[in-house]
mmCIF file of N, CA and C in Angstrom:
data_model
loop_
_atom_site.group_PDB
_atom_site.id
_atom_site.type_symbol
_atom_site.label_atom_id
_atom_site.label_comp_id
_atom_site.label_asym_id
_atom_site.label_seq_id
_atom_site.Cartn_x
_atom_site.Cartn_y
_atom_site.Cartn_z
ATOM 1 N N MET A 867 -5.006 0.186 -33.632
ATOM 2 C CA MET A 867 -3.558 0.359 -33.581
ATOM 3 C C MET A 867 -2.933 -0.384 -34.757
ATOM 4 N N ALA A 868 -2.023 0.272 -35.462
ATOM 5 C CA ALA A 868 -1.341 -0.319 -36.614
ATOM 6 C C ALA A 868 -0.177 -1.181 -36.125
ATOM 7 N N VAL A 869 -0.486 -2.419 -35.743
ATOM 8 C CA VAL A 869 0.499 -3.308 -35.133
ATOM 9 C C VAL A 869 1.696 -3.516 -36.048
ATOM 10 N N ALA A 870 1.469 -3.704 -37.321
ATOM 11 C CA ALA A 870 2.571 -3.947 -38.258
ATOM 12 C C ALA A 870 3.540 -2.765 -38.282
ATOM 13 N N LEU A 871 3.001 -1.565 -38.240
ATOM 14 C CA LEU A 871 3.848 -0.373 -38.242
ATOM 15 C C LEU A 871 4.724 -0.326 -36.997
ATOM 16 N N TYR A 872 4.121 -0.578 -35.833
ATOM 17 C CA TYR A 872 4.883 -0.521 -34.584
ATOM 18 C C TYR A 872 5.869 -1.665 -34.489
ATOM 19 N N ARG A 873 5.513 -2.799 -35.041
ATOM 20 C CA ARG A 873 6.433 -3.940 -35.077
ATOM 21 C C ARG A 873 7.638 -3.592 -35.954
ATOM 22 N N ALA A 874 7.393 -2.965 -37.091
ATOM 23 C CA ALA A 874 8.483 -2.570 -37.981
ATOM 24 C C ALA A 874 9.401 -1.551 -37.304
ATOM 25 N N LYS A 875 8.809 -0.607 -36.588
ATOM 26 C CA LYS A 875 9.620 0.379 -35.868
ATOM 27 C C LYS A 875 10.446 -0.289 -34.779
ATOM 28 N N ALA A 876 9.844 -1.227 -34.058
ATOM 29 C CA ALA A 876 10.570 -1.938 -33.002
ATOM 30 C C ALA A 876 11.729 -2.738 -33.596
ATOM 31 N N GLU A 877 11.516 -3.381 -34.730
ATOM 32 C CA GLU A 877 12.588 -4.127 -35.393
ATOM 33 C C GLU A 877 13.714 -3.196 -35.818
ATOM 34 N N PHE A 878 13.356 -2.016 -36.295
ATOM 35 C CA PHE A 878 14.364 -1.040 -36.702
ATOM 36 C C PHE A 878 15.241 -0.661 -35.511
ATOM 37 N N PHE A 879 14.616 -0.356 -34.378
ATOM 38 C CA PHE A 879 15.400 0.028 -33.207
ATOM 39 C C PHE A 879 16.184 -1.152 -32.638
ATOM 40 N N ARG A 880 15.642 -2.361 -32.748
ATOM 41 C CA ARG A 880 16.410 -3.543 -32.327
ATOM 42 C C ARG A 880 17.648 -3.707 -33.189
ATOM 43 N N MET A 881 17.494 -3.446 -34.490
ATOM 44 C CA MET A 881 18.628 -3.546 -35.412
ATOM 45 C C MET A 881 19.728 -2.572 -34.994
ATOM 46 N N LEU A 882 19.355 -1.417 -34.487
ATOM 47 C CA LEU A 882 20.336 -0.431 -34.042
ATOM 48 C C LEU A 882 20.929 -0.779 -32.680
ATOM 49 N N GLY A 883 20.352 -1.755 -31.997
ATOM 50 C CA GLY A 883 20.686 -2.038 -30.614
ATOM 51 C C GLY A 883 21.945 -2.844 -30.379
ATOM 52 N N HIS A 884 23.012 -2.530 -31.063
ATOM 53 C CA HIS A 884 24.291 -3.197 -30.813
ATOM 54 C C HIS A 884 25.392 -2.140 -30.868
ATOM 55 N N PRO A 885 26.285 -2.118 -29.882
ATOM 56 C CA PRO A 885 27.321 -1.075 -29.833
ATOM 57 C C PRO A 885 28.197 -1.017 -31.079
ATOM 58 N N VAL A 886 28.532 -2.152 -31.658
ATOM 59 C CA VAL A 886 29.382 -2.133 -32.854
ATOM 60 C C VAL A 886 28.632 -1.505 -34.022
ATOM 61 N N ARG A 887 27.360 -1.830 -34.167
ATOM 62 C CA ARG A 887 26.584 -1.253 -35.271
ATOM 63 C C ARG A 887 26.467 0.258 -35.123
ATOM 64 N N ILE A 888 26.232 0.720 -33.901
ATOM 65 C CA ILE A 888 26.150 2.167 -33.674
ATOM 66 C C ILE A 888 27.480 2.820 -34.026
ATOM 67 N N ARG A 889 28.577 2.227 -33.581
ATOM 68 C CA ARG A 889 29.910 2.805 -33.861
ATOM 69 C C ARG A 889 30.194 2.803 -35.356
ATOM 70 N N VAL A 890 29.833 1.732 -36.053
ATOM 71 C CA VAL A 890 30.021 1.693 -37.513
ATOM 72 C C VAL A 890 29.254 2.833 -38.161
ATOM 73 N N LEU A 891 28.007 3.017 -37.759
ATOM 74 C CA LEU A 891 27.208 4.096 -38.342
ATOM 75 C C LEU A 891 27.827 5.457 -38.056
ATOM 76 N N GLU A 892 28.361 5.629 -36.852
ATOM 77 C CA GLU A 892 29.036 6.892 -36.529
ATOM 78 C C GLU A 892 30.252 7.097 -37.426
ATOM 79 N N LEU A 893 31.033 6.043 -37.619
ATOM 80 C CA LEU A 893 32.225 6.161 -38.466
ATOM 81 C C LEU A 893 31.847 6.474 -39.914
ATOM 82 N N LEU A 894 30.759 5.892 -40.376
ATOM 83 C CA LEU A 894 30.340 6.104 -41.763
ATOM 84 C C LEU A 894 29.776 7.504 -42.002
ATOM 85 N N GLN A 895 29.491 8.243 -40.938
ATOM 86 C CA GLN A 895 29.031 9.622 -41.119
ATOM 87 C C GLN A 895 30.099 10.477 -41.799
ATOM 88 N N ALA A 896 31.363 10.084 -41.645
ATOM 89 C CA ALA A 896 32.463 10.827 -42.257
ATOM 90 C C ALA A 896 32.562 10.561 -43.752
ATOM 91 N N GLY A 897 31.839 9.558 -44.240
ATOM 92 C CA GLY A 897 31.863 9.232 -45.654
ATOM 93 C C GLY A 897 32.144 7.759 -45.870
ATOM 94 N N PRO A 898 32.103 7.326 -47.129
ATOM 95 C CA PRO A 898 32.361 5.921 -47.445
ATOM 96 C C PRO A 898 33.701 5.466 -46.857
ATOM 97 N N THR A 899 33.696 4.268 -46.276
ATOM 98 C CA THR A 899 34.865 3.783 -45.553
ATOM 99 C C THR A 899 35.148 2.327 -45.910
ATOM 100 N N PRO A 900 36.399 2.024 -46.272
ATOM 101 C CA PRO A 900 36.759 0.620 -46.547
ATOM 102 C C PRO A 900 36.696 -0.219 -45.272
ATOM 103 N N VAL A 901 36.410 -1.487 -45.443
ATOM 104 C CA VAL A 901 36.316 -2.404 -44.308
ATOM 105 C C VAL A 901 37.604 -2.383 -43.494
ATOM 106 N N ARG A 902 38.761 -2.341 -44.142
ATOM 107 C CA ARG A 902 40.034 -2.361 -43.398
ATOM 108 C C ARG A 902 40.137 -1.174 -42.441
ATOM 109 N N ASP A 903 39.602 -0.012 -42.839
ATOM 110 C CA ASP A 903 39.626 1.162 -41.962
ATOM 111 C C ASP A 903 38.655 0.994 -40.791
ATOM 112 N N LEU A 904 37.503 0.387 -41.055
ATOM 113 C CA LEU A 904 36.557 0.109 -39.974
ATOM 114 C C LEU A 904 37.186 -0.853 -38.967
ATOM 115 N N LEU A 905 37.853 -1.889 -39.484
ATOM 116 C CA LEU A 905 38.514 -2.861 -38.606
ATOM 117 C C LEU A 905 39.580 -2.194 -37.738
ATOM 118 N N ALA A 906 40.360 -1.319 -38.333
ATOM 119 C CA ALA A 906 41.427 -0.647 -37.588
ATOM 120 C C ALA A 906 40.846 0.233 -36.484
ATOM 121 N N GLU A 907 39.743 0.877 -36.775
ATOM 122 C CA GLU A 907 39.124 1.780 -35.803
ATOM 123 C C GLU A 907 38.418 1.015 -34.681
ATOM 124 N N LEU A 908 37.764 -0.082 -35.034
ATOM 125 C CA LEU A 908 36.948 -0.811 -34.070
ATOM 126 C C LEU A 908 37.737 -1.818 -33.247
ATOM 127 N N GLU A 909 38.824 -2.296 -33.786
ATOM 128 C CA GLU A 909 39.661 -3.282 -33.103
ATOM 129 C C GLU A 909 38.852 -4.498 -32.654
ATOM 130 N N ILE A 910 38.087 -5.069 -33.598
ATOM 131 C CA ILE A 910 37.353 -6.310 -33.336
ATOM 132 C C ILE A 910 37.750 -7.320 -34.410
ATOM 133 N N GLU A 911 37.342 -8.549 -34.208
ATOM 134 C CA GLU A 911 37.642 -9.604 -35.175
ATOM 135 C C GLU A 911 36.905 -9.338 -36.485
ATOM 136 N N PRO A 912 37.552 -9.644 -37.613
ATOM 137 C CA PRO A 912 36.889 -9.441 -38.907
ATOM 138 C C PRO A 912 35.539 -10.149 -39.013
ATOM 139 N N SER A 913 35.438 -11.347 -38.442
ATOM 140 C CA SER A 913 34.170 -12.077 -38.519
ATOM 141 C C SER A 913 33.067 -11.347 -37.761
ATOM 142 N N SER A 914 33.406 -10.733 -36.637
ATOM 143 C CA SER A 914 32.415 -9.968 -35.867
ATOM 144 C C SER A 914 31.948 -8.749 -36.645
ATOM 145 N N LEU A 915 32.897 -8.038 -37.253
ATOM 146 C CA LEU A 915 32.528 -6.869 -38.045
ATOM 147 C C LEU A 915 31.671 -7.291 -39.232
ATOM 148 N N SER A 916 32.059 -8.365 -39.884
ATOM 149 C CA SER A 916 31.309 -8.857 -41.035
ATOM 150 C C SER A 916 29.863 -9.156 -40.658
ATOM 151 N N GLN A 917 29.671 -9.782 -39.511
ATOM 152 C CA GLN A 917 28.330 -10.108 -39.035
ATOM 153 C C GLN A 917 27.507 -8.835 -38.803
ATOM 154 N N GLN A 918 28.109 -7.837 -38.173
ATOM 155 C CA GLN A 918 27.378 -6.600 -37.885
ATOM 156 C C GLN A 918 27.095 -5.804 -39.161
ATOM 157 N N LEU A 919 28.050 -5.810 -40.082
ATOM 158 C CA LEU A 919 27.831 -5.125 -41.362
ATOM 159 C C LEU A 919 26.706 -5.795 -42.153
ATOM 160 N N ALA A 920 26.626 -7.111 -42.061
ATOM 161 C CA ALA A 920 25.563 -7.830 -42.765
ATOM 162 C C ALA A 920 24.189 -7.415 -42.233
ATOM 163 N N VAL A 921 24.068 -7.251 -40.935
ATOM 164 C CA VAL A 921 22.795 -6.805 -40.347
ATOM 165 C C VAL A 921 22.443 -5.418 -40.872
ATOM 166 N N LEU A 922 23.417 -4.519 -40.876
ATOM 167 C CA LEU A 922 23.171 -3.151 -41.356
ATOM 168 C C LEU A 922 22.834 -3.136 -42.846
ATOM 169 N N ARG A 923 23.504 -3.982 -43.614
ATOM 170 C CA ARG A 923 23.252 -4.060 -45.053
ATOM 171 C C ARG A 923 21.852 -4.605 -45.331
ATOM 172 N N ARG A 924 21.474 -5.675 -44.622
ATOM 173 C CA ARG A 924 20.135 -6.254 -44.815
ATOM 174 C C ARG A 924 19.035 -5.257 -44.460
ATOM 175 N N SER A 925 19.302 -4.416 -43.476
ATOM 176 C CA SER A 925 18.293 -3.431 -43.066
ATOM 177 C C SER A 925 18.143 -2.320 -44.092
ATOM 178 N N GLY A 926 19.158 -2.158 -44.928
ATOM 179 C CA GLY A 926 19.102 -1.130 -45.967
ATOM 180 C C GLY A 926 19.641 0.220 -45.550
ATOM 181 N N ILE A 927 20.237 0.322 -44.357
ATOM 182 C CA ILE A 927 20.734 1.642 -43.952
ATOM 183 C C ILE A 927 22.193 1.867 -44.306
ATOM 184 N N VAL A 928 22.884 0.819 -44.767
ATOM 185 C CA VAL A 928 24.219 0.995 -45.328
ATOM 186 C C VAL A 928 24.277 0.297 -46.676
ATOM 187 N N THR A 929 25.187 0.767 -47.487
ATOM 188 C CA THR A 929 25.424 0.141 -48.784
ATOM 189 C C THR A 929 26.865 -0.337 -48.835
ATOM 190 N N ALA A 930 27.106 -1.318 -49.671
ATOM 191 C CA ALA A 930 28.454 -1.843 -49.861
ATOM 192 C C ALA A 930 28.771 -1.840 -51.344
ATOM 193 N N THR A 931 29.951 -1.329 -51.679
ATOM 194 C CA THR A 931 30.410 -1.365 -53.064
ATOM 195 C C THR A 931 31.817 -1.948 -53.083
ATOM 196 N N ARG A 932 32.123 -2.631 -54.150
ATOM 197 C CA ARG A 932 33.441 -3.222 -54.289
ATOM 198 C C ARG A 932 34.283 -2.341 -55.197
ATOM 199 N N GLU A 933 35.466 -2.000 -54.701
ATOM 200 C CA GLU A 933 36.438 -1.239 -55.493
ATOM 201 C C GLU A 933 37.692 -2.096 -55.580
ATOM 202 N N GLY A 934 37.774 -2.877 -56.645
ATOM 203 C CA GLY A 934 38.863 -3.838 -56.761
ATOM 204 C C GLY A 934 38.652 -4.936 -55.737
ATOM 205 N N SER A 935 39.627 -5.146 -54.881
ATOM 206 C CA SER A 935 39.494 -6.169 -53.837
ATOM 207 C C SER A 935 38.989 -5.582 -52.518
ATOM 208 N N THR A 936 38.672 -4.295 -52.522
ATOM 209 C CA THR A 936 38.250 -3.605 -51.306
ATOM 210 C C THR A 936 36.743 -3.406 -51.304
ATOM 211 N N VAL A 937 36.116 -3.683 -50.158
ATOM 212 C CA VAL A 937 34.691 -3.399 -49.990
ATOM 213 C C VAL A 937 34.571 -2.116 -49.177
ATOM 214 N N VAL A 938 33.801 -1.182 -49.730
ATOM 215 C CA VAL A 938 33.618 0.124 -49.099
ATOM 216 C C VAL A 938 32.157 0.250 -48.673
ATOM 217 N N TYR A 939 31.964 0.646 -47.413
ATOM 218 C CA TYR A 939 30.618 0.827 -46.870
ATOM 219 C C TYR A 939 30.301 2.308 -46.759
ATOM 220 N N ALA A 940 28.998 2.615 -46.904
ATOM 221 C CA ALA A 940 28.534 4.000 -46.787
ATOM 222 C C ALA A 940 27.118 3.991 -46.233
ATOM 223 N N LEU A 941 26.737 5.105 -45.628
ATOM 224 C CA LEU A 941 25.353 5.266 -45.198
ATOM 225 C C LEU A 941 24.474 5.349 -46.433
ATOM 226 N N ALA A 942 23.306 4.730 -46.367
ATOM 227 C CA ALA A 942 22.401 4.742 -47.511
ATOM 228 C C ALA A 942 21.740 6.103 -47.696
ATOM 229 N N GLY A 943 21.725 6.910 -46.639
ATOM 230 C CA GLY A 943 21.116 8.231 -46.745
ATOM 231 C C GLY A 943 21.447 9.073 -45.532
ATOM 232 N N GLY A 944 21.169 10.348 -45.630
ATOM 233 C CA GLY A 944 21.483 11.274 -44.547
ATOM 234 C C GLY A 944 20.591 11.139 -43.330
ATOM 235 N N ASP A 945 19.457 10.460 -43.475
ATOM 236 C CA ASP A 945 18.539 10.331 -42.344
ATOM 237 C C ASP A 945 19.171 9.568 -41.184
ATOM 238 N N VAL A 946 20.041 8.608 -41.488
ATOM 239 C CA VAL A 946 20.691 7.840 -40.424
ATOM 240 C C VAL A 946 21.600 8.760 -39.605
ATOM 241 N N ALA A 947 22.336 9.613 -40.278
ATOM 242 C CA ALA A 947 23.206 10.565 -39.577
ATOM 243 C C ALA A 947 22.356 11.512 -38.728
ATOM 244 N N ASP A 948 21.207 11.926 -39.246
ATOM 245 C CA ASP A 948 20.299 12.788 -38.472
ATOM 246 C C ASP A 948 19.809 12.064 -37.224
ATOM 247 N N LEU A 949 19.482 10.785 -37.365
ATOM 248 C CA LEU A 949 19.020 9.998 -36.226
ATOM 249 C C LEU A 949 20.109 9.885 -35.157
ATOM 250 N N LEU A 950 21.344 9.645 -35.573
ATOM 251 C CA LEU A 950 22.450 9.539 -34.624
ATOM 252 C C LEU A 950 22.694 10.863 -33.908
ATOM 253 N N ARG A 951 22.589 11.972 -34.628
ATOM 254 C CA ARG A 951 22.748 13.285 -33.989
ATOM 255 C C ARG A 951 21.624 13.539 -32.987
ATOM 256 N N ALA A 952 20.399 13.144 -33.352
ATOM 257 C CA ALA A 952 19.269 13.315 -32.429
ATOM 258 C C ALA A 952 19.474 12.461 -31.180
ATOM 259 N N ALA A 953 19.946 11.241 -31.343
ATOM 260 C CA ALA A 953 20.209 10.368 -30.188
ATOM 261 C C ALA A 953 21.265 10.984 -29.283
ATOM 262 N N ARG A 954 22.293 11.570 -29.881
ATOM 263 C CA ARG A 954 23.352 12.208 -29.084
ATOM 264 C C ARG A 954 22.783 13.385 -28.277
ATOM 265 N N ARG A 955 21.918 14.183 -28.905
ATOM 266 C CA ARG A 955 21.298 15.309 -28.196
ATOM 267 C C ARG A 955 20.434 14.820 -27.042
ATOM 268 N N ILE A 956 19.645 13.773 -27.289
ATOM 269 C CA ILE A 956 18.770 13.228 -26.246
ATOM 270 C C ILE A 956 19.604 12.690 -25.092
ATOM 271 N N LEU A 957 20.640 11.898 -25.395
ATOM 272 C CA LEU A 957 21.495 11.339 -24.345
ATOM 273 C C LEU A 957 22.219 12.430 -23.566
ATOM 274 N N THR A 958 22.680 13.445 -24.265
ATOM 275 C CA THR A 958 23.356 14.552 -23.590
ATOM 276 C C THR A 958 22.415 15.214 -22.594
ATOM 277 N N GLY A 959 21.172 15.429 -23.004
ATOM 278 C CA GLY A 959 20.187 16.027 -22.104
ATOM 279 C C GLY A 959 19.895 15.142 -20.905
ATOM 280 N N LEU A 960 19.734 13.852 -21.142
ATOM 281 C CA LEU A 960 19.447 12.921 -20.038
ATOM 282 C C LEU A 960 20.599 12.861 -19.049
ATOM 283 N N ILE A 961 21.808 12.767 -19.567
ATOM 284 C CA ILE A 961 22.977 12.681 -18.684
ATOM 285 C C ILE A 961 23.162 13.988 -17.919
ATOM 286 N N SER A 962 22.929 15.117 -18.579
ATOM 287 C CA SER A 962 23.031 16.407 -17.892
ATOM 288 C C SER A 962 22.041 16.480 -16.737
ATOM 289 N N GLU A 963 20.815 16.004 -16.979
ATOM 290 C CA GLU A 963 19.811 16.000 -15.918
ATOM 291 C C GLU A 963 20.238 15.096 -14.761
ATOM 292 N N GLN A 964 20.832 13.946 -15.073
ATOM 293 C CA GLN A 964 21.283 13.030 -14.034
ATOM 294 C C GLN A 964 22.413 13.651 -13.220
ATOM 295 N N HIS A 965 23.322 14.341 -13.895
ATOM 296 C CA HIS A 965 24.415 15.010 -13.184
ATOM 297 C C HIS A 965 23.873 16.118 -12.276
ATOM 298 N N ALA A 966 22.889 16.849 -12.778
ATOM 299 C CA ALA A 966 22.300 17.919 -11.965
ATOM 300 C C ALA A 966 21.614 17.327 -10.735
ATOM 301 N N LEU A 967 20.883 16.231 -10.907
ATOM 302 C CA LEU A 967 20.223 15.579 -9.782
ATOM 303 C C LEU A 967 21.253 15.057 -8.779
ATOM 304 N N LEU A 968 22.322 14.440 -9.274
ATOM 305 C CA LEU A 968 23.368 13.940 -8.391
ATOM 306 C C LEU A 968 24.009 15.092 -7.607
ATOM 307 N N ALA A 969 24.245 16.207 -8.264
ATOM 308 C CA ALA A 969 24.828 17.366 -7.583
ATOM 309 C C ALA A 969 23.888 17.868 -6.487
ATOM 310 N N GLU A 970 22.580 17.881 -6.776
ATOM 311 C CA GLU A 970 21.606 18.303 -5.758
ATOM 312 C C GLU A 970 21.610 17.342 -4.577
ATOM 313 N N LEU A 971 21.648 16.048 -4.845
ATOM 314 C CA LEU A 971 21.673 15.049 -3.772
ATOM 315 C C LEU A 971 22.919 15.196 -2.916
ATOM 316 N N ARG A 972 24.052 15.411 -3.568
ATOM 317 C CA ARG A 972 25.298 15.583 -2.825
ATOM 318 C C ARG A 972 25.262 16.861 -1.995
ATOM 319 N N ALA A 973 24.719 17.918 -2.571
ATOM 320 C CA ALA A 973 24.638 19.195 -1.854
ATOM 321 C C ALA A 973 23.731 19.074 -0.624
ATOM 322 N N ALA A 974 22.708 18.230 -0.741
ATOM 323 C CA ALA A 974 21.788 18.026 0.374
ATOM 324 C C ALA A 974 22.352 17.039 1.385
ATOM 325 N N GLY A 975 23.498 16.442 1.062
ATOM 326 C CA GLY A 975 24.121 15.485 1.971
ATOM 327 C C GLY A 975 23.516 14.100 1.889
ATOM 328 N N ASP A 976 22.660 13.855 0.882
ATOM 329 C CA ASP A 976 22.010 12.548 0.748
ATOM 330 C C ASP A 976 22.941 11.489 0.152
ATOM 331 N N VAL A 977 23.894 11.900 -0.663
ATOM 332 C CA VAL A 977 24.802 10.959 -1.318
ATOM 333 C C VAL A 977 26.225 11.453 -1.143
ATOM 334 N N PRO A 978 26.961 10.853 -0.221
ATOM 335 C CA PRO A 978 28.367 11.246 -0.089
ATOM 336 C C PRO A 978 29.124 10.907 -1.368
ATOM 337 N N ALA A 979 30.044 11.752 -1.751
ATOM 338 C CA ALA A 979 30.812 11.541 -2.981
ATOM 339 C C ALA A 979 31.490 10.189 -3.006
ATOM 340 N N ALA A 980 31.920 9.680 -1.855
ATOM 341 C CA ALA A 980 32.631 8.409 -1.800
ATOM 342 C C ALA A 980 31.710 7.226 -2.092
ATOM 343 N N ASP A 981 30.391 7.394 -1.974
ATOM 344 C CA ASP A 981 29.456 6.293 -2.200
ATOM 345 C C ASP A 981 29.203 6.007 -3.676
ATOM 346 N N VAL A 982 29.556 6.920 -4.549
ATOM 347 C CA VAL A 982 29.300 6.743 -5.963
ATOM 348 C C VAL A 982 30.613 6.846 -6.716
ATOM 349 N N PRO A 983 31.204 5.689 -7.084
ATOM 350 C CA PRO A 983 32.462 5.748 -7.849
ATOM 351 C C PRO A 983 32.245 6.475 -9.171
ATOM 352 N N ALA A 984 33.267 7.186 -9.621
ATOM 353 C CA ALA A 984 33.164 7.985 -10.845
ATOM 354 C C ALA A 984 32.717 7.142 -12.027
ATOM 355 N N GLY A 985 33.172 5.900 -12.111
ATOM 356 C CA GLY A 985 32.794 5.031 -13.227
ATOM 357 C C GLY A 985 31.339 4.642 -13.211
ATOM 358 N N ASP A 986 30.642 4.782 -12.069
ATOM 359 C CA ASP A 986 29.234 4.428 -11.984
ATOM 360 C C ASP A 986 28.305 5.601 -12.275
ATOM 361 N N VAL A 987 28.863 6.788 -12.348
ATOM 362 C CA VAL A 987 28.059 7.967 -12.644
ATOM 363 C C VAL A 987 27.994 8.106 -14.156
ATOM 364 N N PRO A 988 26.785 8.216 -14.727
ATOM 365 C CA PRO A 988 26.693 8.381 -16.167
ATOM 366 C C PRO A 988 27.575 9.527 -16.633
ATOM 367 N N GLY A 989 28.431 9.229 -17.574
ATOM 368 C CA GLY A 989 29.350 10.241 -18.093
ATOM 369 C C GLY A 989 30.569 10.405 -17.233
ATOM 370 N N GLY A 990 30.640 9.678 -16.111
ATOM 371 C CA GLY A 990 31.799 9.779 -15.215
ATOM 372 C C GLY A 990 32.977 9.017 -15.749
ATOM 373 N N GLY A 991 34.172 9.309 -15.213
ATOM 374 C CA GLY A 991 35.404 8.738 -15.716
ATOM 375 C C GLY A 991 35.596 7.366 -15.320
#
């Protein structure tokens, strides 16, 4: 077993394992974005965004360029956008399956609708 390879893959997925980093990557799919626009969209403290951007920059999946006093971030390549789209497809399939199972359970009378608040159902309101 190529332990180093699997360790590198695990580190890559750990790097992606933060909600702010995922959201930043999603926002950057639209194209290069100044930090001020990321801050406005994310509504987090500048220091928090800076920390998450540093992780993404060190990993090499985003780039940063300075345009005057503005720092603009961009995806380093299209593969990251492809990965995010694949994750969305996988999650959509998983959640759809969970909804179908929940509907079957409810139809069988095993789970009364009142026992599962909408916020606790994946994809629920």
